[in-house]
Amino acid sequence: LRTDLVISFSHPGLIVKENESLTLDCSANSYPSVSSFTWMKMIDGMMESTISTGTPFIVDSASVSDSGKYRCTATNKIGTGKSVQVEVKACITSLFLFSFLGYNFSFPLCIVISPHKYTNLSFYHRCKTVGEVYMDK
């Protein structure tokens, strides 16, 4: 299959906030024209698994488990072509609150974590820990 496959993404930087919609679109310039699109996702960093057919690929409410590497394949009567992989990161949004030197601080965070891993976040000011957050899977 002689084609250029292009994936477009609905969010800049390939980062989507938790509970927002995620849209990946795949387009191909080929002759003969493409008869089908398939979406693949890397599983455990090694194996690709088919997750959807057709284009675009839409997740109505993204979660951390939607983070990962995606690619589309396009098929016509001559053969199949694959796009390059794109990495999507879903982030958890929350308001981080902490006290330091008698003052209370709060600010919004968009935390990108890897699915299936434990995460420990530490916040520092002048080399001293001012806050920690521990998240399990």
Short mmCIF file of C-alpha atoms in Angstrom, two decimals:
data_model
loop_
_atom_site.label_atom_id
_atom_site.label_comp_id
_atom_site.label_asym_id
_atom_site.label_seq_id
_atom_site.Cartn_x
_atom_site.Cartn_y
_atom_site.Cartn_z
CA LEU A 1 0.00 0.00 0.00
CA ARG A 2 1.58 3.26 -1.10
CA THR A 3 0.16 5.91 1.15
CA ASP A 4 0.90 8.65 3.63
CA LEU A 5 -1.04 8.10 6.85
CA VAL A 6 -1.57 11.11 9.07
CA ILE A 7 -3.08 11.08 12.57
CA SER A 8 -4.67 14.29 13.82
CA PHE A 9 -5.56 14.89 17.45
CA SER A 10 -8.23 17.08 19.02
CA HIS A 11 -6.00 18.36 21.86
CA PRO A 12 -2.69 20.23 21.57
CA GLY A 13 0.34 18.40 22.93
CA LEU A 14 -1.46 15.05 22.91
CA ILE A 15 -2.60 15.62 26.50
CA VAL A 16 -6.27 15.21 27.40
CA LYS A 17 -7.81 15.93 30.79
CA GLU A 18 -9.64 13.19 32.64
CA ASN A 19 -13.35 13.04 31.71
CA GLU A 20 -12.86 15.11 28.51
CA SER A 21 -13.49 13.62 25.10
CA LEU A 22 -10.56 12.33 23.07
CA THR A 23 -10.63 12.21 19.27
CA LEU A 24 -7.96 10.69 17.03
CA ASP A 25 -8.50 10.95 13.29
CA CYS A 26 -6.58 9.17 10.56
CA SER A 27 -6.39 10.21 6.93
CA ALA A 28 -4.70 8.56 3.98
CA ASN A 29 -3.82 9.55 0.43
CA SER A 30 -3.68 6.35 -1.56
CA TYR A 31 -4.56 4.74 -4.84
CA PRO A 32 -6.66 2.69 -4.86
CA SER A 33 -8.57 4.42 -2.09
CA VAL A 34 -8.64 3.07 1.47
CA SER A 35 -11.38 0.55 2.18
CA SER A 36 -10.91 0.33 5.98
CA PHE A 37 -9.13 1.91 8.95
CA THR A 38 -8.15 0.10 12.15
CA TRP A 39 -6.90 1.61 15.42
CA MET A 40 -4.23 -0.16 17.46
CA LYS A 41 -2.92 0.54 20.98
CA MET A 42 0.29 -0.67 22.60
CA ILE A 43 -0.44 -2.97 25.53
CA ASP A 44 2.20 -3.20 28.28
CA GLY A 45 4.68 -1.48 25.97
CA MET A 46 5.12 -4.49 23.72
CA MET A 47 2.09 -5.73 21.85
CA GLU A 48 -0.43 -3.86 19.74
CA SER A 49 -4.08 -4.70 20.18
CA THR A 50 -6.97 -3.69 17.91
CA ILE A 51 -9.22 -1.28 19.80
CA SER A 52 -11.47 0.14 17.08
CA THR A 53 -12.29 0.14 13.40
CA GLY A 54 -13.14 3.15 11.30
CA THR A 55 -12.14 6.74 11.78
CA PRO A 56 -12.24 8.83 13.86
CA PHE A 57 -11.47 6.97 17.09
CA ILE A 58 -13.44 8.66 19.90
CA VAL A 59 -13.38 8.24 23.68
CA ASP A 60 -16.29 10.15 25.22
CA SER A 61 -14.79 10.43 28.71
CA ALA A 62 -11.02 9.91 28.91
CA SER A 63 -9.34 8.26 31.88
CA VAL A 64 -5.75 7.46 32.80
CA SER A 65 -6.19 4.01 31.23
CA ASP A 66 -6.60 5.75 27.84
CA SER A 67 -2.99 6.96 28.03
CA GLY A 68 -0.70 5.11 25.67
CA LYS A 69 0.69 4.79 22.18
CA TYR A 70 -1.76 4.58 19.28
CA ARG A 71 -1.46 4.02 15.55
CA CYS A 72 -3.87 3.58 12.70
CA THR A 73 -3.63 1.16 9.82
CA ALA A 74 -5.25 1.70 6.44
CA THR A 75 -6.12 -1.11 4.06
CA ASN A 76 -6.98 -1.12 0.37
CA LYS A 77 -7.07 -3.94 -2.18
CA ILE A 78 -3.27 -3.79 -2.61
CA GLY A 79 -2.32 -4.08 1.06
CA THR A 80 -2.06 -2.42 4.48
CA GLY A 81 -0.04 0.58 5.68
CA LYS A 82 0.68 1.73 9.24
CA SER A 83 1.00 5.24 10.63
CA VAL A 84 3.69 6.30 13.05
CA GLN A 85 2.71 5.92 16.70
CA VAL A 86 1.38 8.88 18.65
CA GLU A 87 1.49 8.95 22.44
CA VAL A 88 -1.59 10.22 24.24
CA LYS A 89 -1.35 11.25 27.89
CA ALA A 90 -4.45 11.59 30.04
CA CYS A 91 -4.07 13.74 33.13
CA ILE A 92 -5.89 13.81 36.44
CA THR A 93 -7.14 17.26 37.36
CA SER A 94 -7.43 18.31 40.96
CA LEU A 95 -6.88 21.26 43.24
CA PHE A 96 -3.65 20.88 45.20
CA LEU A 97 -3.78 22.41 48.67
CA PHE A 98 -0.87 22.81 51.06
CA SER A 99 0.37 24.98 53.90
CA PHE A 100 3.84 26.46 54.08
CA LEU A 101 5.23 28.85 56.69
CA GLY A 102 1.73 29.53 57.99
CA TYR A 103 0.29 30.37 54.56
CA ASN A 104 -2.25 28.28 52.70
CA PHE A 105 -1.74 27.76 48.98
CA SER A 106 -3.91 26.18 46.34
CA PHE A 107 -3.48 25.77 42.61
CA PRO A 108 -4.97 23.58 39.90
CA LEU A 109 -2.89 20.64 38.74
CA CYS A 110 -3.06 18.47 35.67
CA ILE A 111 -1.07 15.41 36.71
CA VAL A 112 0.05 12.99 34.02
CA ILE A 113 0.69 9.52 35.40
CA SER A 114 1.38 6.20 33.76
CA PRO A 115 -1.43 3.68 34.02
CA HIS A 116 -0.71 0.52 36.01
CA LYS A 117 2.06 2.23 38.01
CA TYR A 118 2.22 3.72 41.47
CA THR A 119 3.09 7.39 41.61
CA ASN A 120 4.57 9.46 44.40
CA LEU A 121 4.70 13.22 43.87
CA SER A 122 6.83 15.42 46.06
CA PHE A 123 6.78 19.22 46.05
CA TYR A 124 9.88 21.13 47.14
CA HIS A 125 10.75 24.67 48.11
CA ARG A 126 14.41 25.51 48.69
CA CYS A 127 15.30 21.81 48.81
CA LYS A 128 12.76 21.02 51.53
CA THR A 129 9.68 18.89 50.98
CA VAL A 130 6.53 21.01 51.32
CA GLY A 131 4.02 18.42 50.18
CA GLU A 132 3.59 14.86 48.98
CA VAL A 133 0.85 13.05 47.12
CA TYR A 134 0.75 9.27 46.76
CA MET A 135 -1.53 7.65 44.20
CA ASP A 136 -1.98 3.96 43.69
CA LYS A 137 -3.38 2.28 40.63
#
